[in-house]
XYZ file of C-alpha atoms in Angstrom:
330
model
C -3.086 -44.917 47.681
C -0.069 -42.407 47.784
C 1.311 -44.373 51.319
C 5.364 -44.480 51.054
C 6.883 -42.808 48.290
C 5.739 -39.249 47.474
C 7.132 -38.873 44.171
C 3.770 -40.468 42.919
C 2.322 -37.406 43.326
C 3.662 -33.776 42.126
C 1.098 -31.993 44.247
C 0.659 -31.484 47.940
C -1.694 -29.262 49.702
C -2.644 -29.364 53.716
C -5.230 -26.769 55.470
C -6.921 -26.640 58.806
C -10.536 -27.866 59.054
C -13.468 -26.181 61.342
C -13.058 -29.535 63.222
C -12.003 -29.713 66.910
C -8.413 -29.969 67.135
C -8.480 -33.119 69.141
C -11.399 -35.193 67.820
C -11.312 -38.783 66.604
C -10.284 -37.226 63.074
C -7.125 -35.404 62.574
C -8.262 -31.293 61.498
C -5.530 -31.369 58.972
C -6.596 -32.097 55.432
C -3.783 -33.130 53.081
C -4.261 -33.720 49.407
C -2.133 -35.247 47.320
C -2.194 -35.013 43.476
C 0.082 -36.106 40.134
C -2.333 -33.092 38.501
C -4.269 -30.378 39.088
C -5.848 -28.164 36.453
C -3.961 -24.888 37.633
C -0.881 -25.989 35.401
C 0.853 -28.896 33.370
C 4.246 -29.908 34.645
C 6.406 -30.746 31.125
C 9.526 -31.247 32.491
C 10.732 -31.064 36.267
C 14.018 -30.770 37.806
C 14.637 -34.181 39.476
C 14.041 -35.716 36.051
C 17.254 -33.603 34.434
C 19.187 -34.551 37.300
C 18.132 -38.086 36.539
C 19.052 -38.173 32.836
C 22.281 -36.177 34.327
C 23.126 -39.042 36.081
C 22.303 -41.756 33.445
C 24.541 -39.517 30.529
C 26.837 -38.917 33.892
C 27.202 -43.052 34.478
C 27.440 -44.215 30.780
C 30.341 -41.741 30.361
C 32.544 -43.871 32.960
C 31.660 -41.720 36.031
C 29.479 -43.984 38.102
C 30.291 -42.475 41.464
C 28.978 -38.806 40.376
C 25.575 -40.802 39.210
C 25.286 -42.127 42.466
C 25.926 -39.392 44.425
C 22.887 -37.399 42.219
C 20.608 -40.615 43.540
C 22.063 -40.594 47.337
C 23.317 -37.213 47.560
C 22.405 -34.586 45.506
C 25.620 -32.876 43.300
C 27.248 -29.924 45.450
C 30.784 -29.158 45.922
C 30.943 -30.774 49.217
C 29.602 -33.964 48.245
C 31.698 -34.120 45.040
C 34.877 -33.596 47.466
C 33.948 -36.362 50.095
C 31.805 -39.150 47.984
C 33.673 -39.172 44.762
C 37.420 -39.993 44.446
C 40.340 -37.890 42.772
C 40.276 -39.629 39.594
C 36.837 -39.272 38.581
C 36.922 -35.604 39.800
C 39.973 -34.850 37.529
C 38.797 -37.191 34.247
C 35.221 -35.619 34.848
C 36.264 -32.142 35.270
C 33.411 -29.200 34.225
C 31.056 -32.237 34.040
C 30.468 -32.470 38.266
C 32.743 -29.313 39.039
C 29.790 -26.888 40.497
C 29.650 -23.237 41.759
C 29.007 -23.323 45.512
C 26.442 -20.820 45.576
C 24.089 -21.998 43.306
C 24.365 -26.082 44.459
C 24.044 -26.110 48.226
C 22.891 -28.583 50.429
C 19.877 -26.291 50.495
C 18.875 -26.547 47.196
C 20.023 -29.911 45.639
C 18.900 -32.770 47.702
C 19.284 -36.696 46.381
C 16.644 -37.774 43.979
C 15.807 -41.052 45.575
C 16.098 -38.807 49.212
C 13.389 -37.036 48.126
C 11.048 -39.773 47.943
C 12.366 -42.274 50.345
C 13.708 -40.251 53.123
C 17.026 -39.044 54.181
C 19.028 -41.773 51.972
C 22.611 -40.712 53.435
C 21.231 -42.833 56.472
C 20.456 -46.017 54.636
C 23.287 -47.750 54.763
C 21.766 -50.805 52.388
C 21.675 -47.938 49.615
C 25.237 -47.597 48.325
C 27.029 -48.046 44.622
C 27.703 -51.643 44.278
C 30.966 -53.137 44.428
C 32.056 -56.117 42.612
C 32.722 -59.477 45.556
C 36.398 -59.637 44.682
C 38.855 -56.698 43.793
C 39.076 -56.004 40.132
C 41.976 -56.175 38.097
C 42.194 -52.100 37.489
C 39.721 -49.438 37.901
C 38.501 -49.675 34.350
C 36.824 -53.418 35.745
C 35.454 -51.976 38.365
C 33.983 -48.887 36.868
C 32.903 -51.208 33.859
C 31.301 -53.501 36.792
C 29.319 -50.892 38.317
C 27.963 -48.568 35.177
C 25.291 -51.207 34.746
C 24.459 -51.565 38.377
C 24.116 -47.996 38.615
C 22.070 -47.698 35.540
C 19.617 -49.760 36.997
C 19.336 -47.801 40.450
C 19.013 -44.541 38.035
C 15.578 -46.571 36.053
C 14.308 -47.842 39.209
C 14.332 -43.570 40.548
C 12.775 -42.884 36.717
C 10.069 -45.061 37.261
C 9.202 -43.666 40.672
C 9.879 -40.410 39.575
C 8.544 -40.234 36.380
C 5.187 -42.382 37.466
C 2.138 -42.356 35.391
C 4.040 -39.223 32.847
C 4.620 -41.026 29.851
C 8.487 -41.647 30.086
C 9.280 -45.325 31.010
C 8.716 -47.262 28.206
C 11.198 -44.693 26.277
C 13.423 -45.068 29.577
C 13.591 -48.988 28.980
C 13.521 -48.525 24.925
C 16.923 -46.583 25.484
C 18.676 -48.807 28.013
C 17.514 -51.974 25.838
C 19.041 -50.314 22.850
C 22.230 -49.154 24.665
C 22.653 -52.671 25.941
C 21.509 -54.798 22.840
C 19.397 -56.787 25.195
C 15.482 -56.657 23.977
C 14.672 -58.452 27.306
C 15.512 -55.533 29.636
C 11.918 -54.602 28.021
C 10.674 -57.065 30.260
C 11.554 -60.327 31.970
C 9.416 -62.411 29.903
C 10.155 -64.898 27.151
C 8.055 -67.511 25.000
C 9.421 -70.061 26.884
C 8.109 -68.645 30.190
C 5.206 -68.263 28.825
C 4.415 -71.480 27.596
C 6.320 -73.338 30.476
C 3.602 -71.589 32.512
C 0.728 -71.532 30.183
C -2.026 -72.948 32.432
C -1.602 -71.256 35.271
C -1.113 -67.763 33.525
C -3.883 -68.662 31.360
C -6.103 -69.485 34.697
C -4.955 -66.114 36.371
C -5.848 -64.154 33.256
C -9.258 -65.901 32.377
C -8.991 -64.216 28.486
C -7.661 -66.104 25.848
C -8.336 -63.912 23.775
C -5.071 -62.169 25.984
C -2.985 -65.484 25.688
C -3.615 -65.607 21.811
C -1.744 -62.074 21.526
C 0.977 -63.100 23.747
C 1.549 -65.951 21.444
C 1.155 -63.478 18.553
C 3.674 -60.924 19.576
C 6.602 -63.225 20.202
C 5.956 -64.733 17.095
C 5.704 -61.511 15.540
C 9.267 -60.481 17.219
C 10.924 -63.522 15.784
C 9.323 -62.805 11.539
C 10.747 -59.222 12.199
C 14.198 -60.384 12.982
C 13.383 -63.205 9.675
C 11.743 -60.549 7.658
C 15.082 -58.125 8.258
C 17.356 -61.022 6.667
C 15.225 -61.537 4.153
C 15.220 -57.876 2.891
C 18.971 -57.619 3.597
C 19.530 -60.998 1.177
C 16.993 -60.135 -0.953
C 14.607 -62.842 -0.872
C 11.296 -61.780 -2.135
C 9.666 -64.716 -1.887
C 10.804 -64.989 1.683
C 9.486 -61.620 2.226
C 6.244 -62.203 1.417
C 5.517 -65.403 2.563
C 6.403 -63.443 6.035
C 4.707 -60.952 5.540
C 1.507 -63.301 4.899
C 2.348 -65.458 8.135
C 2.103 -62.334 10.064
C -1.002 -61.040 8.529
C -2.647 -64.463 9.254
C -1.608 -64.439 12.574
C -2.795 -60.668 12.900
C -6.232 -62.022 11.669
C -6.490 -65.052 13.821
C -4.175 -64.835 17.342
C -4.241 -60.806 17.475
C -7.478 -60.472 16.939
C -7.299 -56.866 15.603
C -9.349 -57.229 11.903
C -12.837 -56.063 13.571
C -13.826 -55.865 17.033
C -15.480 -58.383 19.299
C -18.612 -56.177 20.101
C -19.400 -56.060 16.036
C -18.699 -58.734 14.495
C -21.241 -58.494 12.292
C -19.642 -55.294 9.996
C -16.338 -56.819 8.991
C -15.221 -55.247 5.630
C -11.349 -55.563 6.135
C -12.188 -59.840 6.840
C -14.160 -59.684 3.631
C -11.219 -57.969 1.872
C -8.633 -60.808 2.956
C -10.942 -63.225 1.933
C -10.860 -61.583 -1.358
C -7.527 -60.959 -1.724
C -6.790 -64.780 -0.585
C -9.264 -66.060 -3.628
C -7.937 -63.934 -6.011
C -3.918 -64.154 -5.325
C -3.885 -67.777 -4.267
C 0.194 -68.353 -3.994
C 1.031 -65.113 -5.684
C 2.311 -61.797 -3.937
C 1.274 -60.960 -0.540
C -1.538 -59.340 1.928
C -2.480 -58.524 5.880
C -4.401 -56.017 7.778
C -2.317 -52.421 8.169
C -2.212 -49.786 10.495
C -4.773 -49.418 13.303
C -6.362 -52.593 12.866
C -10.213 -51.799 13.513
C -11.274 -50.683 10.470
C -7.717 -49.549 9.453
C -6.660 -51.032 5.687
C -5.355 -53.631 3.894
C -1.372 -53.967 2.571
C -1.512 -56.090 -0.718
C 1.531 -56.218 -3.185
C 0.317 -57.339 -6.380
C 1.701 -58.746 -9.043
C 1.525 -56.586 -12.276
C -0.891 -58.632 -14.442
C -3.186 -59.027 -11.594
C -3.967 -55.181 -10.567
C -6.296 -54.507 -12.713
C -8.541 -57.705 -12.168
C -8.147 -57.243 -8.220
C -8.780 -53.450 -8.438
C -12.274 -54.721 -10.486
C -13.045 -57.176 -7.862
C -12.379 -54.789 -4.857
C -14.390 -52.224 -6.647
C -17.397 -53.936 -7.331
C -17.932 -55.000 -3.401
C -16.536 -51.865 -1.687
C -16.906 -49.091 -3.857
C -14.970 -47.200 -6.496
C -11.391 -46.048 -5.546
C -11.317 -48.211 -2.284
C -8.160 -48.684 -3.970
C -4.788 -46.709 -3.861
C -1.979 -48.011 -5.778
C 1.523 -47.514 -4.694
C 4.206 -47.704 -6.957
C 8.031 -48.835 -5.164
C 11.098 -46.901 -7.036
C 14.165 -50.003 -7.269
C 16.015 -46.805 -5.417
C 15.874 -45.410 -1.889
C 16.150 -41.579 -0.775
C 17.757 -38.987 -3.320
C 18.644 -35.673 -2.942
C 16.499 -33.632 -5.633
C 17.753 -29.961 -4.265
C-alpha cells in the first residue's frame, strides 16, 4: 500500500530472515509504518521547512520556497538557484551558516519522497508564458503557483496527521477563495446529480450535500442580517436551517433508533407552541445534543411548563443576551 512515495510512512525497519538467501522470496523483511507504539512524532522537521517555505513564498521570495521543495536551503544552493535580488531583499531570512546546512543534512522536501528531484527537469518554479512587465509581476505570478507545489508536499508529507484541512483552511483564508476547500460547487453537484447519486447509492449522503451548501449560503445571509440588524431575518434563518438540519442533514436522532427521539419531540413542541413567533433548531452534536430556542418574553414561562411536563423538570436553561458585547471588568 506504501508503493511510490515514502513520506506515507514515518517508520522503516528491514532485517534478515532465517530464509535462504536466494529462494523464491526475498530474506529481507521491510516494514513500513506512519506509527509505532515506541513514540509519537508531534512535529517533524520536513514539516517546519514546509511552513518555512509557505511564510518564505507569501513574503515575496518564491525562489527560496522552491529551492526548500527541490533543493533543500544551504549556502550553495542559495548562491546558484536563487538570484541577487531575492538574496539581498531576503537577507537573514535564507542567509545560513555552512556548517550546520550542508548538502548532508538538508535535502529537498519533495526529494525525499520522490527521488533525487534536482534530476526532474518537469519539476521547476513556474514561469509566466510571456515576460512580465517588472519583477514584482512575475514574483506576484508565481507566489500562488508555488503555494500550491508547497500544499501538494503538505499533503504527502503530512498524510493521515491531522494537518490538511487547517493547511487548506489557511490558504482559503489567505486567498478569500472558499473553493480552494474543494473543487466542488452546488452547481456541479446538481448538474451531475444522477450519476453522483448512482455512484454513491446513499441519499441519505446526497441530502447533506444539498444541506451544507445551503447551509453555506444562510451563513453568508444570516451574517448580513446580524450586521443590519434584522431580527426577523435572523430568525426566520435560523429556523430554515434548523428545518433543514432536521430533514436533509439528518442529524436529530440516528437511523439505527429511531424509535427514542426526544430532541424531534421537542421541535415538534416548540413548533406548536411558537407558531410564527421567535425561533428554534437542533444545537451542538446533533444525536441527542439540545435544542436552541429564543423565546419571546411572555411565552417562557408557558413553554418552560410545557417542556417540563414531557421531559422533566429543569430540561430547561434559560439564557439571558446583554444588548452589549465584551467589557473589561478588571
Amino acid at each position: 500500500d506504501y508503493a511510490g512515495d515514502l513520506r506515507f510512512v514515518a517508520n522503516y525497519n528491514c532485517r534478515v530472515s532465517n530464509q535462504e538467501r536466494y529462494a523464491r522470496l526475498s530474506n529481507e523483511i521491510q516494514t513500513f509504518e506512519k506509527f509505532n507504539n515506541s513514540g509519537v512524532t508531534l512535529y517533524r522537521v520536513n514539516m517546519v521547512y514546509l511552513r518555512y517555505a509557505e511564510a518564505l513564498n507569501r513574503a515575496g521570495f518564491p525562489q527560496a520556497a522552491f529551492a526548500i521543495l527541490k533543493y533543500g536551503l544551504y549556502p550553495d544552493v542559495v548562491n546558484k538557484y536563487i538570484d541577487d535580488t531575492e538574496r539581498a531583499t531576503g537577507g537573514a531570512f535564507i542567509s545560513f551558516d555552512g556548517d550546520n546546512f550542508s548538502i548532508e543534512n538538508t535535502q529537498g522536501v519533495h526529494s525525499r519522497g520522490c527521488g533525487r528531484a534536482d534530476c526532474d527537469t518537469l519539476y521547476r518554479i513556474p514561469l509566466p508564458d510571456e515576460a512580465k512587465a517588472s519583477r514584482a509581476d512575475t514574483v506576484a505570478y508565481q507566489i500562488p503557483y508555488v503555494e500550491d507545489m508547497i500544499i501538494s508536499e503538505m499533503a504527502l508529507e503530512g498524510a493521515f496527521e491531522g494537518y490538511r484541512y487547517y493547511d487548506l483552511m489557511r490558504v482559503a483564508l489567505r486567498r478569500g477563495d472558499v473553493d480552494y476547500l474543494a473543487d466542488a460547487s452546488l452547481e456541479k453537484l446538481l448538474g451531475n446529480f444522477k450519476e453522483i447519486r448512482e455512484r454513491v447509492k446513499n441519499d441519505r449522503a446526497m441530502l447533506r450535500a444539498l444541506h451544507f451548501y445551503m447551509e453555506d449560503k444562510r451563513a453568508v445571509e444570516e451574517r448580513e442580517a446580524i450586521r443590519n440588524k434584522d431580527i426577523e431575518k435572523l430568525l426566520f434563518l435560523m429556523k430554515e436551517s434548523g428545518r433543514s438540519s432536521f430533514e436533509y442533514l439528518q442529524n436529530v436522532y440516528p437511523a439505527s433508533r429511531v424509535n427514542s427521539q426526544s430532541l424531534s419531540i421537542g421541535l415538534c413542541l416548540a413548533d406548536m407552541y411558537l407558531r410564527q413567533q421567535g425561533a428554534y433548531r437542533v444545537h451542538g452534536g446533533g444525536f441527542e445534543g439540545t435544542i436552541q430556542l429564543v423565546v419571546p418574553a411572555d411565552k417562557i414561562e408557558g413553554l418552560r411548563e410545557l417542556m417540563s411536563s414531557v421531559f422533566g423538570d429543569d430540561c430547561i436553561l434559560q439564557v439571558r443576551v446583554r444588548p452589549f458585547g465584551t467589557k473589561t471588568v478588571i
